[in-house]
Amino acid sequence: MDQFFQQSDASTFFMDVQEGTVGTETNARIEKTIKNMLSAFNERDVELTLSCFYFDENFLSYGMDGSRSVEREEWRKLLENEFNRLSTQELDVKWSKISVYRTMATFVAECSLVAKDQSEWEVVPLRMTAVLREINDRWKINQLYFSTESITRAA
């Protein structure tokens, strides 16, 4: 599961949680949820990826292509389309920070998506923001947003 985390310095991968946290055990449980989701995504396992999310009226996800989903089946279709579009992909976290307040947490990260579409390899720098909720002693992702770095072109 940790094969894609070995590229990053473990001491900088997950930063300390912010004021209002309940301790490092909470941080570790949040890290586990994020690692499980990234591992499932990299393994192209739709069901395992879905199991890392909490689907309620607050669920929202924006995909890497700008598509939006607000329910479980929309998110499933988004994942299936992404996995079918790319022959190979891996999402790698370069830097991240976790902030926690009671039963809510945010995970912000700088990532890269290494993907192969047909015969061409592409490395896309991304930013990922996730909002997690603690439900029945388990942390689940309730909102997820990906954005790409803006490109500045010379006039």
XYZ file of N, CA and C in Angstrom:
465
model
N 0.807 -1.189 0.000
C 0.000 0.000 0.000
C 0.855 1.261 0.000
N 2.000 1.275 0.611
C 2.798 2.479 0.731
C 3.805 2.668 -0.398
N 3.736 1.860 -1.482
C 4.739 1.948 -2.522
C 4.801 3.337 -3.151
N 3.681 4.048 -3.275
C 3.726 5.358 -3.900
C 4.093 6.449 -2.906
N 4.176 6.148 -1.615
C 4.595 7.127 -0.629
C 6.114 7.112 -0.433
N 6.786 6.100 -0.923
C 8.217 5.975 -0.710
C 8.999 7.050 -1.460
N 8.387 7.642 -2.489
C 9.087 8.667 -3.250
C 9.206 9.964 -2.467
N 8.331 10.161 -1.492
C 8.332 11.392 -0.714
C 9.034 11.173 0.614
N 9.577 12.235 1.156
C 10.161 12.182 2.487
C 9.028 12.043 3.494
N 8.996 10.942 4.223
C 7.896 10.660 5.146
C 7.723 11.743 6.193
N 8.798 12.423 6.565
C 8.679 13.457 7.590
C 7.942 14.685 7.069
N 7.909 14.905 5.760
C 7.197 16.056 5.216
C 5.876 15.678 4.582
N 5.611 14.397 4.404
C 4.384 13.997 3.728
C 3.150 14.410 4.513
N 3.039 14.003 5.755
C 1.899 14.392 6.577
C 2.385 15.340 7.658
N 1.921 16.555 7.606
C 2.315 17.568 8.575
C 1.489 17.408 9.848
N 1.923 18.035 10.906
C 1.187 17.990 12.164
C -0.170 18.652 12.002
N -1.130 18.128 12.743
C -2.465 18.712 12.709
C -2.461 20.052 13.425
N -3.438 20.866 13.141
C -3.496 22.233 13.648
C -4.206 22.323 14.996
N -4.250 23.520 15.535
C -4.926 23.800 16.796
C -6.360 23.280 16.738
N -6.835 22.714 17.835
C -8.187 22.196 17.896
C -8.246 20.700 17.634
N -7.116 20.053 17.516
C -7.101 18.629 17.230
C -7.207 17.828 18.518
N -7.463 16.544 18.343
C -7.569 15.666 19.502
C -6.375 14.736 19.632
N -5.329 14.928 18.861
C -4.113 14.158 19.050
C -3.623 13.441 17.818
N -2.448 12.816 17.971
C -1.802 12.160 16.840
C -2.524 10.888 16.401
N -3.282 10.266 17.287
C -4.066 9.088 16.885
C -5.083 9.480 15.815
N -5.708 10.640 15.983
C -6.652 11.142 14.981
C -5.942 11.376 13.669
N -4.782 12.008 13.717
C -3.992 12.267 12.525
C -3.680 10.962 11.789
N -3.281 9.947 12.522
C -2.944 8.652 11.920
C -4.164 8.020 11.255
N -5.322 8.152 11.867
C -6.542 7.578 11.291
C -6.952 8.307 10.011
N -6.736 9.610 9.987
C -7.026 10.383 8.777
C -6.039 9.999 7.673
N -4.760 9.916 8.020
C -3.741 9.482 7.054
C -4.108 8.134 6.444
N -4.579 7.219 7.273
C -4.941 5.884 6.798
C -6.059 5.959 5.759
N -7.057 6.786 6.016
C -8.150 6.940 5.052
C -7.632 7.469 3.721
N -6.803 8.498 3.773
C -6.261 9.085 2.543
C -5.378 8.068 1.810
N -4.510 7.385 2.537
C -3.648 6.374 1.910
C -4.472 5.259 1.282
N -5.532 4.811 1.964
C -6.399 3.771 1.413
C -7.066 4.240 0.123
N -7.530 5.494 0.105
C -8.171 6.019 -1.091
C -7.181 6.125 -2.246
N -5.986 6.639 -1.975
C -4.985 6.772 -3.033
C -4.539 5.414 -3.561
N -4.370 4.467 -2.661
C -3.981 3.123 -3.070
C -5.064 2.489 -3.954
N -6.308 2.603 -3.532
C -7.413 2.047 -4.308
C -7.513 2.735 -5.673
N -7.324 4.052 -5.696
C -7.355 4.793 -6.948
C -6.239 4.319 -7.875
N -5.029 4.195 -7.343
C -3.896 3.759 -8.156
C -4.046 2.327 -8.640
N -4.743 1.511 -7.862
C -5.006 0.121 -8.267
C -6.240 0.012 -9.158
N -6.911 1.167 -9.395
C -8.090 1.230 -10.251
C -9.230 0.372 -9.704
N -9.354 0.354 -8.400
C -10.389 -0.429 -7.723
C -11.546 0.506 -7.341
N -12.601 0.477 -8.129
C -13.731 1.388 -7.929
C -14.380 1.168 -6.577
N -14.672 -0.087 -6.230
C -15.375 -0.371 -4.970
C -14.552 0.035 -3.751
N -13.275 -0.262 -3.768
C -12.419 0.108 -2.641
C -12.275 1.628 -2.539
N -12.195 2.300 -3.677
C -12.147 3.759 -3.667
C -13.434 4.317 -3.061
N -14.580 3.801 -3.497
C -15.866 4.265 -2.972
C -15.991 4.038 -1.465
N -15.376 2.980 -0.960
C -15.495 2.665 0.468
C -14.809 3.707 1.359
N -13.989 4.552 0.794
C -13.288 5.594 1.560
C -14.125 6.862 1.699
N -15.305 6.884 1.108
C -16.143 8.079 1.081
C -17.402 7.899 1.901
N -17.907 9.036 2.375
C -19.182 9.083 3.082
C -20.154 9.858 2.196
N -21.211 9.179 1.758
C -22.168 9.770 0.827
C -23.411 10.216 1.583
N -23.612 11.504 1.672
C -24.815 12.084 2.262
C -25.177 13.323 1.452
N -26.078 14.135 1.970
C -26.501 15.324 1.228
C -25.378 16.340 1.057
N -24.292 16.215 1.803
C -23.153 17.127 1.689
C -22.056 16.629 0.757
N -22.202 15.404 0.241
C -21.153 14.853 -0.618
C -21.011 15.700 -1.881
N -19.739 15.955 -2.246
C -19.438 16.696 -3.460
C -18.037 16.327 -3.911
N -17.884 16.095 -5.192
C -16.566 15.820 -5.731
C -16.429 16.457 -7.102
N -15.298 17.115 -7.310
C -14.946 17.618 -8.629
C -13.770 16.797 -9.123
N -13.927 16.211 -10.295
C -12.877 15.381 -10.865
C -11.793 16.197 -11.530
N -10.769 15.504 -11.976
C -9.627 16.164 -12.602
C -9.997 16.829 -13.916
N -11.095 16.382 -14.518
C -11.537 16.984 -15.780
C -12.600 18.052 -15.562
N -12.847 18.427 -14.301
C -13.836 19.449 -13.990
C -15.239 18.918 -13.791
N -15.431 17.610 -13.988
C -16.761 17.040 -13.808
C -17.138 17.047 -12.325
N -18.433 17.139 -12.055
C -18.914 17.222 -10.679
C -19.845 16.057 -10.396
N -19.729 15.507 -9.212
C -20.667 14.470 -8.782
C -21.154 14.803 -7.383
N -22.423 14.518 -7.135
C -23.024 14.820 -5.838
C -23.662 13.594 -5.196
N -23.455 12.436 -5.785
C -23.978 11.208 -5.196
C -23.095 10.024 -5.580
N -23.301 8.927 -4.891
C -22.458 7.743 -5.046
C -22.380 7.240 -6.485
N -23.506 7.111 -7.171
C -23.498 6.547 -8.519
C -22.839 7.486 -9.525
N -22.984 8.790 -9.341
C -22.270 9.731 -10.198
C -20.766 9.605 -9.995
N -20.339 9.453 -8.741
C -18.915 9.314 -8.424
C -18.379 8.023 -9.008
N -19.179 6.946 -8.922
C -18.779 5.656 -9.505
C -18.530 5.826 -11.009
N -19.460 6.468 -11.709
C -19.328 6.659 -13.155
C -18.107 7.506 -13.486
N -17.868 8.547 -12.686
C -16.698 9.389 -12.893
C -15.418 8.555 -12.772
N -15.335 7.727 -11.737
C -14.157 6.873 -11.557
C -14.003 5.884 -12.701
N -15.095 5.218 -13.073
C -15.036 4.239 -14.158
C -14.581 4.892 -15.459
N -15.099 6.083 -15.751
C -14.691 6.797 -16.965
C -13.205 7.147 -16.930
N -12.747 7.607 -15.764
C -11.324 7.963 -15.618
C -10.441 6.729 -15.810
N -10.821 5.613 -15.195
C -10.022 4.392 -15.300
C -10.042 3.834 -16.722
N -11.158 3.976 -17.430
C -11.250 3.492 -18.808
C -10.505 4.391 -19.787
N -10.457 5.682 -19.499
C -9.809 6.642 -20.392
C -8.295 6.483 -20.406
N -7.736 6.172 -19.254
C -6.288 6.069 -19.130
C -5.872 4.615 -19.011
N -4.846 4.218 -19.760
C -4.386 2.835 -19.676
C -3.560 2.601 -18.416
N -2.895 3.655 -17.923
C -2.082 3.561 -16.708
C -2.184 4.896 -15.982
N -2.239 4.837 -14.666
C -2.262 6.081 -13.903
C -1.769 5.837 -12.489
N -1.193 6.890 -11.914
C -0.787 6.846 -10.513
C -0.832 8.254 -9.958
N -1.527 8.399 -8.850
C -1.618 9.674 -8.152
C -0.629 9.642 -7.008
N 0.308 10.593 -7.005
C 1.391 10.614 -6.025
C 1.355 11.924 -5.258
N 1.340 11.843 -3.930
C 1.325 13.042 -3.080
C 2.758 13.480 -2.815
N 3.027 14.769 -3.043
C 4.357 15.333 -2.820
C 4.452 16.063 -1.483
N 3.379 16.704 -1.090
C 3.329 17.480 0.156
C 1.884 17.526 0.606
N 1.646 17.538 1.918
C 0.272 17.623 2.394
C 0.210 18.225 3.787
N -0.996 18.612 4.162
C -1.240 19.140 5.493
C -2.643 18.729 5.929
N -2.763 18.346 7.176
C -4.049 17.955 7.754
C -4.397 18.936 8.861
N -5.633 19.408 8.856
C -6.162 20.238 9.930
C -7.441 19.586 10.435
N -7.602 19.554 11.741
C -8.745 18.877 12.338
C -9.449 19.808 13.311
N -10.764 19.763 13.294
C -11.570 20.431 14.309
C -12.738 19.507 14.643
N -12.693 18.954 15.831
C -13.712 18.022 16.322
C -13.863 16.842 15.376
N -15.009 16.710 14.701
C -15.231 15.548 13.835
C -15.108 15.892 12.352
N -14.437 17.013 12.062
C -14.214 17.429 10.680
C -12.713 17.636 10.475
N -12.261 17.329 9.284
C -10.844 17.528 8.971
C -10.703 17.946 7.513
N -9.637 18.688 7.245
C -9.290 18.994 5.864
C -7.921 18.408 5.568
N -7.775 17.927 4.370
C -6.516 17.386 3.865
C -6.223 18.158 2.585
N -5.103 18.862 2.562
C -4.703 19.640 1.398
C -3.367 19.091 0.929
N -3.233 18.872 -0.380
C -1.999 18.253 -0.876
C -1.613 18.778 -2.248
N -0.318 18.760 -2.494
C 0.222 18.954 -3.833
C 0.547 17.567 -4.351
N 0.029 17.245 -5.516
C 0.164 15.892 -6.073
C 0.643 15.965 -7.515
N 0.905 14.807 -8.044
C 1.094 14.692 -9.484
C 0.379 13.428 -9.940
N -0.218 13.523 -11.098
C -0.848 12.382 -11.719
C 0.035 11.974 -12.884
N 0.560 10.768 -12.816
C 1.344 10.213 -13.907
C 0.399 9.295 -14.653
N 0.128 9.629 -15.919
C -0.891 8.893 -16.660
C -0.419 8.601 -18.082
N -0.944 7.504 -18.600
C -0.672 7.135 -19.985
C -2.016 7.061 -20.701
N -2.188 7.937 -21.681
C -3.393 7.976 -22.500
C -2.991 7.491 -23.887
N -3.469 6.314 -24.265
C -3.051 5.666 -25.515
C -1.561 5.363 -25.436
N -0.714 6.132 -26.132
C 0.717 5.832 -26.123
C 1.556 6.937 -25.490
N 0.933 8.029 -25.081
C 1.683 9.158 -24.544
C 1.613 9.220 -23.027
N 2.777 9.410 -22.387
C 2.845 9.603 -20.940
C 2.692 11.075 -20.637
N 2.038 11.362 -19.536
C 1.842 12.744 -19.125
C 1.958 12.831 -17.605
N 2.612 13.883 -17.120
C 2.683 14.160 -15.692
C 1.938 15.468 -15.474
N 0.860 15.386 -14.688
C 0.017 16.553 -14.453
C 0.130 16.968 -12.991
N 0.637 18.163 -12.714
C 0.666 18.641 -11.325
C -0.756 18.983 -10.883
N -1.129 18.534 -9.701
C -2.483 18.740 -9.174
C -2.446 19.265 -7.757
N -3.546 19.866 -7.376
C -3.796 20.175 -5.966
C -5.031 19.380 -5.579
N -4.993 18.795 -4.402
C -6.126 18.014 -3.916
C -6.567 18.588 -2.577
N -7.862 18.786 -2.433
C -8.435 19.211 -1.168
C -9.542 18.227 -0.818
N -9.472 17.678 0.382
C -10.502 16.746 0.845
C -11.031 17.219 2.194
N -12.332 17.090 2.361
C -12.971 17.330 3.646
C -13.404 15.967 4.162
N -12.979 15.645 5.364
C -13.307 14.350 5.960
C -14.209 14.539 7.162
N -15.031 13.530 7.427
C -15.900 13.519 8.602
C -15.664 12.232 9.371
N -15.706 12.345 10.678
C -15.594 11.151 11.513
C -17.005 10.608 11.727
N -17.231 9.403 11.239
C -18.529 8.736 11.332
C -18.310 7.380 11.996
N -18.940 7.158 13.151
C -18.808 5.876 13.858
C -17.343 5.478 14.049
N -16.532 6.406 14.536
C -15.112 6.182 14.824
C -14.257 5.904 13.599
N -14.748 6.219 12.401
C -13.968 6.060 11.179
C -13.999 7.366 10.403
N -12.862 7.754 9.852
C -12.789 8.957 9.034
C -13.112 8.598 7.595
N -14.031 9.370 6.986
C -14.438 9.157 5.600
C -14.364 10.485 4.858
N -14.055 10.415 3.590
C -13.994 11.611 2.753
C -15.418 11.983 2.366
N -15.783 13.240 2.601
C -17.140 13.692 2.287
C -17.142 14.676 1.111
N -16.013 15.341 0.889
C -15.877 16.216 -0.267
C -14.453 16.097 -0.792
N -14.322 16.137 -2.122
C -13.017 15.994 -2.748
C -12.952 16.909 -3.964
N -11.849 17.623 -4.071
C -11.683 18.550 -5.179
C -10.254 18.460 -5.702
N -10.134 18.340 -7.023
C -8.834 18.373 -7.687
C -8.776 19.609 -8.566
N -7.630 20.257 -8.604
C -7.422 21.360 -9.533
C -6.005 21.245 -10.096
N -5.842 21.790 -11.293
C -4.514 21.785 -11.910
C -3.901 23.160 -11.735
N -2.588 23.211 -11.838
C -1.899 24.495 -11.749
C -2.266 25.344 -12.964
N -2.389 26.627 -12.752
C -2.688 27.510 -13.867
C -1.459 27.639 -14.746
N -1.703 27.853 -16.012
C -0.614 27.998 -16.977
C -0.568 29.451 -17.427
N 0.575 30.070 -17.271
C 0.748 31.454 -17.706
C 1.435 31.432 -19.058
N 0.807 32.073 -20.027
C 1.359 32.115 -21.375
C 1.853 33.530 -21.675
N 2.986 33.594 -22.351
C 3.525 34.909 -22.742
C 2.646 35.519 -23.825
N 2.452 36.816 -23.747
C 1.597 37.508 -24.741
C 2.331 37.729 -26.037
